[in-house]
DNA sequence: CTATTAATTGTAATTTTGACATTTAATAGA
DNA sequence: TCTATTAAATGTCAAAATTACAATTAATAG
């Protein structure tokens, strides 16, 4: 009952930062500079202060530990096992961020000891952070199946091969490029530009941008873009 | 940084309990027996103890305040605004439960002052509980679009009209019964029984049960059962 | 000018959807 | 016993979407 005296518990934030570099999906990690677990890899974490909201704390902590600002950030899940933190009983509220790696290369200065790791090959993490990353991956797959949220991983201008690489990376499969592009273009969410990206190939691939006007009204068209029996894990 | 001294905050649980009675979707609420907000309606809530996990706390609190045990319970979201609780700064982790009202009528004894309200017409709630219910409704719609989780709302034996009433209630629309049943049956998730429910009509409607064997392997077939542009709100 | 590489575009059979009406099973009352 | 009533169950067809495939095009490098 809430009229009894409230026990107080440490409340922390942990941030899972996903990044895409045009080819691979990556995970941002930092090496701990203090005990316990000194020098081990971990997510960006910190405590929630009494005078700030949990959402504000996530923004502050991500910024303090990486320099990142203005990125897409969404609450994932509260992790509340009693022994999850060896220091003291701590409830951690995990957030995940989605960023275009190239765009935030400046912000992510060398002052911070944050490093990108391939999502398919990163070091073992402290506490229950591995579990957090696993859940975040699933949530991303889940959410992307119904929502064009993964465009947060792309630059403003992107090519069809890049989008497909992104979806391939998120779902860890290879979509048929003919069917994929047909379906994606049928959403009317993309605007084709005259410009081409000539870095990836001799022929070059046309740039596209998100059609902000149609973004909201056609959100639903992204539905079922991805869902197939074999590639979607469940929460 | 986590090596600083951790501030401690009250951590609470709030439970949104959805129930289905064969016709309508309902919400379980209790009337507060203490100040502040005495006699006002609220979700089932309580504090997380230092020696119990957050998940365990949600189970305990739901049981203590309603008598309900063994029901489907899933974490929804952590609510962390500074002023959300007028008593003191409290982070609340909301959970939602899905139950078949008839099945738990016994457990939900009169000892507890919990009452069912229609989801479309329930009293204004304390603190940010209205917001919690809104989010839970959306999450249920979202999740049900990809996952047969709403079967938790039905009894073991149910009729096609009952399932459709449930989906109609969850999405607040009326599906075409011919297309709905065709699609649902195509999933192979249901087993038709010989028995009929004669309460609802003269003709009676055949009972079905969930095919537990196919449940996991055919989970994906429930996909896109529901999704249409006009009935899905976004998180 | 030609070979190479990757982007772009195409097609046909199959399946699924969406919109719509009729038939069937059981009971209650004449 | 027959008939009216009520709600469940089932059927159809055109349109759209999906799937599984391969051929063409644009640009560069040698």
XYZ file of C-alpha atoms (C1' of nucleotides) in Angstrom:
530
model
C 0.000 0.000 0.000
C 1.240 3.414 -0.863
C 0.367 4.976 2.463
C 3.165 3.110 4.174
C 6.612 4.606 4.270
C 8.288 4.227 0.912
C 11.544 2.265 0.672
C 14.088 4.096 -1.439
C 16.166 2.443 -4.127
C 18.925 3.576 -6.446
C 17.502 4.217 -9.920
C 19.864 4.138 -12.872
C 19.728 4.640 -16.621
C 21.523 2.496 -19.181
C 21.670 3.479 -22.832
C 21.949 1.071 -25.738
C 23.155 3.073 -28.732
C 22.696 1.506 -32.149
C 24.524 3.031 -35.076
C 24.608 2.379 -38.798
C 27.518 3.285 -41.017
C 26.006 2.507 -44.413
C 26.941 -1.142 -44.226
C 26.886 -2.529 -40.721
C 24.808 -2.160 -37.599
C 26.952 -1.275 -34.612
C 26.774 -0.874 -30.881
C 28.396 1.892 -28.858
C 30.206 0.829 -25.692
C 32.442 2.427 -23.117
C 35.216 0.987 -21.024
C 34.688 1.503 -17.323
C 37.218 3.755 -15.662
C 36.318 2.758 -12.126
C 35.626 -0.208 -9.897
C 33.965 -2.614 -9.770
C 34.504 -4.215 -13.170
C 37.294 -1.734 -13.987
C 38.219 -1.703 -17.689
C 35.308 -3.919 -18.613
C 32.972 -2.861 -21.396
C 29.582 -1.549 -20.538
C 26.629 0.471 -21.740
C 26.467 4.160 -20.948
C 24.967 4.360 -17.488
C 24.342 6.677 -14.580
C 21.989 7.450 -11.737
C 18.723 9.331 -11.927
C 18.804 12.430 -9.750
C 15.848 13.262 -7.504
C 15.189 16.557 -9.275
C 15.133 15.287 -12.861
C 12.714 13.121 -14.769
C 13.771 9.690 -15.924
C 13.594 10.787 -19.562
C 15.731 13.837 -18.824
C 18.231 11.668 -17.000
C 18.618 9.425 -20.040
C 19.368 12.414 -22.257
C 21.818 13.868 -19.741
C 23.662 10.608 -19.139
C 23.993 9.815 -22.824
C 25.369 13.293 -23.410
C 27.737 13.225 -20.462
C 29.288 9.915 -21.433
C 29.429 10.261 -25.214
C 28.848 13.872 -26.194
C 25.818 12.806 -28.202
C 22.919 15.230 -28.307
C 19.632 15.420 -30.162
C 19.489 11.762 -31.072
C 16.491 9.484 -31.200
C 16.074 7.998 -27.738
C 13.310 5.715 -26.531
C 12.658 3.861 -23.318
C 13.185 0.125 -23.613
C 12.497 -1.608 -20.311
C 13.100 -1.390 -16.591
C 15.473 -4.042 -15.307
C 14.793 -4.795 -11.699
C 16.411 -8.033 -10.527
C 17.651 -7.705 -6.972
C 21.219 -8.764 -7.651
C 21.639 -7.250 -11.091
C 24.139 -4.642 -9.886
C 26.878 -5.993 -7.633
C 27.477 -2.615 -5.991
C 24.060 -2.145 -4.494
C 20.426 -2.838 -5.278
C 19.693 -0.747 -8.361
C 16.731 -0.586 -10.688
C 17.929 0.337 -14.148
C 15.722 1.844 -16.796
C 17.200 1.053 -20.191
C 16.861 3.340 -23.210
C 17.919 2.739 -26.754
C 19.193 5.305 -29.232
C 19.360 5.137 -33.018
C 21.933 7.204 -34.856
C 23.615 7.636 -38.177
C 27.234 7.048 -37.234
C 28.691 9.433 -39.801
C 26.493 12.305 -38.695
C 27.518 12.135 -35.086
C 31.169 11.418 -35.635
C 31.993 14.991 -34.582
C 29.957 14.922 -31.397
C 31.342 11.558 -30.430
C 34.721 13.059 -29.697
C 37.784 11.241 -28.556
C 37.352 12.807 -25.127
C 34.993 9.999 -24.405
C 36.244 6.458 -24.476
C 33.297 5.200 -26.430
C 33.820 2.742 -29.251
C 31.691 1.222 -31.959
C 31.460 -2.566 -32.126
C 29.747 -4.693 -34.754
C 26.389 -5.846 -33.410
C 27.353 -9.388 -34.285
C 30.669 -9.299 -32.475
C 31.063 -7.207 -29.351
C 32.721 -7.940 -26.021
C 30.891 -9.403 -23.080
C 29.368 -6.678 -20.930
C 29.026 -6.071 -17.204
C 26.005 -6.875 -15.070
C 22.899 -7.599 -17.121
C 23.930 -5.372 -20.017
C 24.132 -8.271 -22.460
C 20.523 -9.027 -21.689
C 19.648 -5.383 -22.277
C 21.284 -5.419 -25.696
C 19.469 -8.606 -26.636
C 16.141 -7.117 -25.673
C 16.949 -3.915 -27.528
C 17.735 -5.868 -30.689
C 14.427 -7.667 -30.481
C 12.562 -4.474 -29.747
C 14.156 -2.834 -32.730
C 13.068 -5.700 -34.958
C 9.636 -5.643 -33.428
C 9.198 -1.920 -33.758
C 10.682 -1.686 -37.232
C 8.120 -4.199 -38.421
C 5.362 -1.701 -37.756
C 7.099 1.626 -37.789
C 9.693 3.375 -39.955
C 11.771 4.145 -36.882
C 14.928 2.664 -38.350
C 15.244 5.600 -40.719
C 16.772 7.280 -37.694
C 19.802 5.145 -38.472
C 20.209 6.643 -41.939
C 21.516 10.013 -43.095
C 19.081 12.495 -44.607
C 20.106 11.350 -48.052
C 20.434 7.636 -48.560
C 20.407 5.112 -51.378
C 18.229 2.073 -51.827
C 21.172 -0.286 -51.349
C 21.907 1.501 -48.074
C 18.353 1.118 -46.775
C 18.407 -2.495 -47.654
C 21.732 -3.032 -45.947
C 20.198 -1.483 -42.879
C 17.162 -3.754 -42.885
C 19.365 -6.730 -43.676
C 21.482 -5.841 -40.657
C 18.559 -5.269 -38.319
C 16.900 -8.557 -39.226
C 20.108 -10.466 -39.912
C 18.858 -11.788 -43.218
C 19.068 -10.806 -46.865
C 15.942 -9.506 -48.472
C 15.412 -9.913 -52.184
C 16.421 -6.526 -53.532
C 13.802 -6.469 -56.285
C 10.896 -7.193 -53.986
C 12.323 -5.034 -51.244
C 12.680 -1.914 -53.338
C 9.302 -2.382 -54.965
C 7.619 -2.654 -51.616
C 9.507 0.208 -50.083
C 8.854 2.545 -53.008
C 5.178 1.618 -52.996
C 4.874 3.318 -49.617
C 5.414 6.723 -51.207
C 7.553 7.580 -48.222
C 10.650 8.183 -50.327
C 11.504 11.006 -52.693
C 14.030 10.228 -55.404
C 16.689 12.900 -55.888
C 18.619 13.694 -59.057
C 21.893 13.233 -57.264
C 23.775 9.984 -57.121
C 26.087 8.435 -54.593
C 29.131 7.427 -56.598
C 31.186 6.016 -53.754
C 29.660 2.590 -53.669
C 29.839 1.666 -57.323
C 30.751 2.766 -60.811
C 27.155 3.216 -61.842
C 26.233 5.043 -58.702
C 22.975 4.798 -56.776
C 20.346 7.513 -56.630
C 19.827 9.298 -53.359
C 16.430 9.359 -51.704
C 15.020 11.364 -48.811
C 12.093 10.749 -46.538
C 8.922 12.465 -47.657
C 8.135 14.351 -44.467
C 4.683 15.335 -45.718
C 3.641 11.796 -46.324
C 5.562 10.479 -43.357
C 2.673 10.607 -40.939
C -0.197 9.844 -43.220
C 1.552 6.906 -44.813
C 3.195 5.475 -41.752
C 0.973 2.470 -41.946
C 2.273 1.606 -45.386
C 5.527 0.488 -43.881
C 3.482 -2.197 -42.202
C 4.376 -5.709 -43.073
C 7.357 -4.508 -44.968
C 9.494 -6.911 -43.114
C 7.492 -9.523 -41.380
C 8.175 -13.064 -42.425
C 8.070 -16.201 -40.337
C 11.765 -16.788 -40.248
C 13.220 -13.458 -39.375
C 11.209 -12.026 -36.548
C 12.018 -12.911 -33.007
C 9.476 -12.250 -30.330
C 9.718 -10.174 -27.239
C 28.862 8.328 -13.487
C 28.068 5.340 -11.428
C 31.008 5.632 -9.093
C 29.425 8.635 -7.400
C 27.116 8.104 -4.493
C 23.750 6.937 -5.706
C 20.655 9.048 -4.957
C 17.793 6.918 -3.753
C 14.243 7.281 -5.005
C 10.933 5.668 -4.166
C 10.103 3.035 -6.783
C 6.502 1.995 -7.210
C 4.472 -0.426 -9.304
C 1.142 0.343 -10.915
C -0.946 -2.372 -12.541
C -3.368 -1.865 -15.390
C -5.663 -4.885 -15.438
C -7.649 -5.491 -18.604
C -10.492 -7.970 -18.482
C -12.901 -9.375 -21.026
C -16.327 -10.759 -20.167
C -17.275 -12.182 -23.536
C -18.656 -8.916 -24.782
C -16.809 -5.917 -23.424
C -13.280 -4.955 -22.561
C -12.997 -3.702 -19.014
C -10.580 -2.085 -16.644
C -10.089 -2.992 -12.993
C -9.836 -0.089 -10.562
C -9.747 0.397 -6.820
C -10.936 3.224 -4.665
C -8.241 4.669 -2.465
C -8.783 4.199 1.236
C -6.187 6.729 2.320
C -4.901 10.213 1.677
C -4.012 11.956 -0.491
C -6.758 11.548 -3.072
C -8.935 9.624 -0.605
C -11.851 7.791 -2.290
C -10.567 8.582 -5.742
C -10.183 5.779 -8.235
C -6.752 4.489 -9.067
C -4.765 1.626 -10.486
C -3.440 -1.035 -8.170
C -0.177 0.346 -6.865
C 2.512 -0.135 -4.244
C 6.168 0.273 -3.511
C 8.978 -2.013 -4.574
C 10.802 -3.431 -1.581
C 14.607 -3.504 -1.530
C 14.713 -7.286 -1.256
C 12.373 -8.142 -4.143
C 12.713 -7.822 -7.885
C 10.521 -5.382 -9.766
C 8.718 -8.249 -11.501
C 8.106 -9.968 -8.172
C 6.817 -6.733 -6.728
C 4.273 -6.395 -9.523
C 2.958 -9.899 -8.846
C 2.833 -9.301 -5.104
C 1.090 -5.944 -5.340
C -1.512 -7.176 -7.802
C -2.240 -10.091 -5.509
C -2.355 -8.027 -2.347
C -4.790 -5.518 -3.750
C -7.066 -7.767 -5.772
C -6.475 -11.385 -4.821
C -5.526 -12.158 -8.412
C -2.817 -14.752 -8.918
C -1.304 -16.522 -11.897
C -2.483 -13.998 -14.459
C -0.664 -12.753 -17.533
C 1.414 -9.774 -16.463
C 3.830 -7.767 -18.584
C 5.867 -4.669 -17.996
C 4.546 -1.643 -19.831
C 6.700 1.398 -19.159
C 8.483 3.293 -16.421
C 6.873 6.622 -15.618
C 9.431 9.028 -14.258
C 8.199 12.626 -14.283
C 9.411 14.474 -11.192
C 6.007 15.683 -10.031
C 3.936 12.686 -11.078
C 3.213 11.658 -7.486
C 2.168 14.489 -5.192
C 3.318 12.679 -2.068
C 6.972 12.411 -2.933
C 9.181 11.870 -5.957
C 8.341 8.378 -7.128
C 9.313 6.447 -10.235
C 6.506 4.095 -11.140
C 6.942 1.014 -13.268
C 3.639 0.157 -14.870
C 2.562 -3.380 -15.709
C -0.499 -4.566 -17.529
C -2.426 -7.746 -16.931
C -4.836 -9.582 -19.219
C -7.512 -11.780 -17.707
C -10.711 -13.585 -18.494
C -13.097 -11.935 -16.074
C -15.274 -14.992 -15.519
C -12.321 -17.202 -14.665
C -11.035 -14.949 -11.931
C -14.368 -13.954 -10.462
C -13.666 -16.192 -7.464
C -10.211 -14.809 -6.776
C -11.419 -11.261 -7.121
C -13.316 -11.486 -3.887
C -15.383 -8.784 -2.326
C -12.721 -8.348 0.331
C -11.003 -6.091 -2.096
C -12.718 -2.973 -3.265
C -11.808 -3.507 -6.867
C -14.376 -2.867 -9.564
C -14.614 -3.444 -13.272
C -15.295 -0.449 -15.497
C -15.948 -0.408 -19.223
C -12.782 0.615 -21.007
C -14.736 3.271 -22.847
C -16.229 4.780 -19.715
C -14.270 4.769 -16.502
C -13.725 7.468 -13.874
C -10.838 9.889 -13.949
C -7.847 8.482 -12.107
C -5.257 9.896 -9.744
C -1.793 11.117 -10.657
C -0.723 10.017 -14.158
C -2.795 6.852 -14.117
C -4.985 8.009 -17.007
C -1.849 8.345 -19.081
C -0.809 4.858 -18.052
C -4.118 3.395 -19.166
C -3.902 5.199 -22.493
C -0.433 3.833 -23.115
C -1.516 0.355 -22.066
C -4.414 0.456 -24.535
C -2.068 1.425 -27.328
C 0.474 -1.172 -26.339
C -2.215 -3.813 -26.334
C -3.279 -2.808 -29.833
C 0.317 -2.716 -30.934
C 1.217 -6.040 -29.440
C -1.956 -7.788 -30.530
C -1.179 -6.837 -34.108
C 1.891 -9.046 -34.022
C 1.205 -11.497 -31.284
C -1.747 -13.604 -30.138
C -1.371 -12.229 -26.622
C -5.009 -11.189 -26.399
C -6.055 -14.815 -26.102
C -5.117 -14.312 -22.466
C -8.379 -12.405 -22.261
C -10.430 -15.411 -23.323
C -11.410 -18.587 -21.492
C -9.867 -21.883 -22.576
C -12.922 -22.596 -24.678
C -14.258 -19.724 -26.719
C -16.421 -19.138 -29.761
C -15.614 -17.234 -32.926
C -18.144 -14.513 -32.088
C -16.401 -14.114 -28.735
C -12.967 -13.751 -30.284
C -14.258 -11.214 -32.665
C -15.966 -9.254 -29.907
C -12.625 -9.200 -28.159
C -10.751 -7.872 -31.182
C -13.544 -5.421 -31.889
C -13.217 -4.172 -28.319
C -9.432 -3.955 -28.369
C -9.366 -2.003 -31.617
C -12.640 -0.203 -31.090
C -13.909 -1.083 -34.530
C -16.045 -3.784 -36.100
C -14.305 -6.293 -38.278
C -16.193 -8.035 -41.052
C -17.042 -11.377 -39.500
C -16.621 -13.315 -42.735
C -13.161 -12.013 -43.457
C -12.196 -12.109 -39.811
C -13.036 -15.751 -39.284
C -11.448 -16.756 -42.565
C -8.226 -15.061 -41.619
C -8.193 -16.308 -38.077
C -8.907 -19.898 -39.036
C -6.222 -19.787 -41.712
C -3.644 -19.468 -38.953
C -4.271 -23.045 -37.851
C -4.013 -21.775 -34.301
C -7.538 -22.855 -33.394
C -9.013 -26.285 -32.857
C -12.747 -26.640 -33.394
C -14.527 -28.631 -30.702
C -17.745 -30.637 -31.066
C -19.326 -28.736 -28.252
C -21.392 -25.609 -28.706
C -22.062 -22.588 -26.591
C -25.831 -22.291 -26.491
C -26.051 -19.254 -24.261
C -25.543 -16.654 -26.898
C -28.042 -17.802 -29.474
C -30.523 -20.445 -30.474
C -28.247 -21.956 -33.039
C -25.268 -21.943 -30.733
C -21.652 -21.277 -31.665
C -18.952 -23.925 -31.768
C -16.253 -23.762 -29.155
C -12.607 -23.528 -30.138
C -9.402 -23.917 -28.188
C -5.912 -22.695 -28.876
C -3.740 -25.273 -30.594
C -0.848 -25.274 -28.153
C 1.321 -27.364 -30.464
C 1.016 -24.926 -33.304
C 1.014 -21.947 -31.014
C 4.711 -21.318 -31.165
C 5.469 -22.408 -34.688
C 2.560 -20.483 -36.133
C 2.802 -17.390 -34.044
C 3.715 -15.416 -37.085
C 0.478 -16.315 -38.810
C -1.413 -14.029 -36.538
C 0.597 -11.289 -38.142
C -1.314 -8.678 -40.013
C -4.514 -10.098 -38.738
C -5.494 -6.717 -37.538
C -3.402 -4.077 -39.108
C -5.232 -1.564 -41.188
C -4.524 2.104 -41.627
C -7.477 3.334 -39.692
C -7.470 1.322 -36.538
C -3.928 1.261 -35.272
C -2.650 4.041 -33.145
C 1.031 4.432 -32.669
C 3.090 4.451 -29.555
C 36.251 0.366 -77.177
C 35.399 -3.247 -74.010
C 35.081 -5.640 -69.764
C 33.453 -5.159 -65.252
C 30.599 -4.028 -61.504
C 26.679 -2.919 -59.182
C 22.104 -0.482 -59.731
C 17.801 -0.703 -61.766
C 13.860 -2.586 -63.754
C 10.413 -6.607 -65.204
C 7.161 -10.607 -65.281
C 4.060 -14.214 -64.441
C 1.950 -17.579 -61.315
C 0.089 -17.733 -56.834
C -1.889 -16.097 -52.749
C -4.294 -12.884 -50.062
C -7.403 -9.353 -49.440
C -11.747 -6.782 -49.368
C -16.394 -6.147 -50.213
C -20.440 -8.214 -50.370
C -25.199 -12.068 -49.442
C -26.918 -16.383 -48.739
C -27.562 -20.587 -46.230
C -27.875 -23.209 -42.019
C -28.987 -24.742 -37.273
C -31.645 -24.479 -33.374
C -35.369 -22.682 -30.612
C -39.839 -20.581 -29.375
C -44.298 -19.837 -30.120
C -48.499 -20.473 -33.004
C -46.035 -30.120 -36.161
C -45.103 -26.190 -38.522
C -43.250 -21.638 -38.928
C -41.007 -17.488 -37.697
C -36.981 -15.815 -35.643
C -32.275 -15.266 -34.518
C -27.593 -15.545 -34.902
C -23.809 -18.654 -36.759
C -21.506 -20.332 -40.614
C -20.164 -20.334 -45.195
C -19.314 -18.634 -50.418
C -17.848 -15.703 -54.381
C -15.199 -12.888 -57.232
C -12.494 -8.944 -58.649
C -8.510 -6.551 -57.186
C -4.275 -6.240 -54.920
C -0.143 -8.078 -52.992
C 3.319 -11.467 -52.738
C 6.804 -14.564 -54.321
C 10.248 -16.364 -57.061
C 12.660 -15.642 -60.469
C 16.593 -12.886 -64.609
C 17.577 -9.384 -67.880
C 19.028 -4.662 -68.728
C 21.310 -0.380 -67.801
C 24.754 3.101 -66.368
C 29.162 4.310 -65.328
C 34.048 3.496 -64.832
C 38.621 1.449 -65.551
C 41.850 -0.444 -68.307
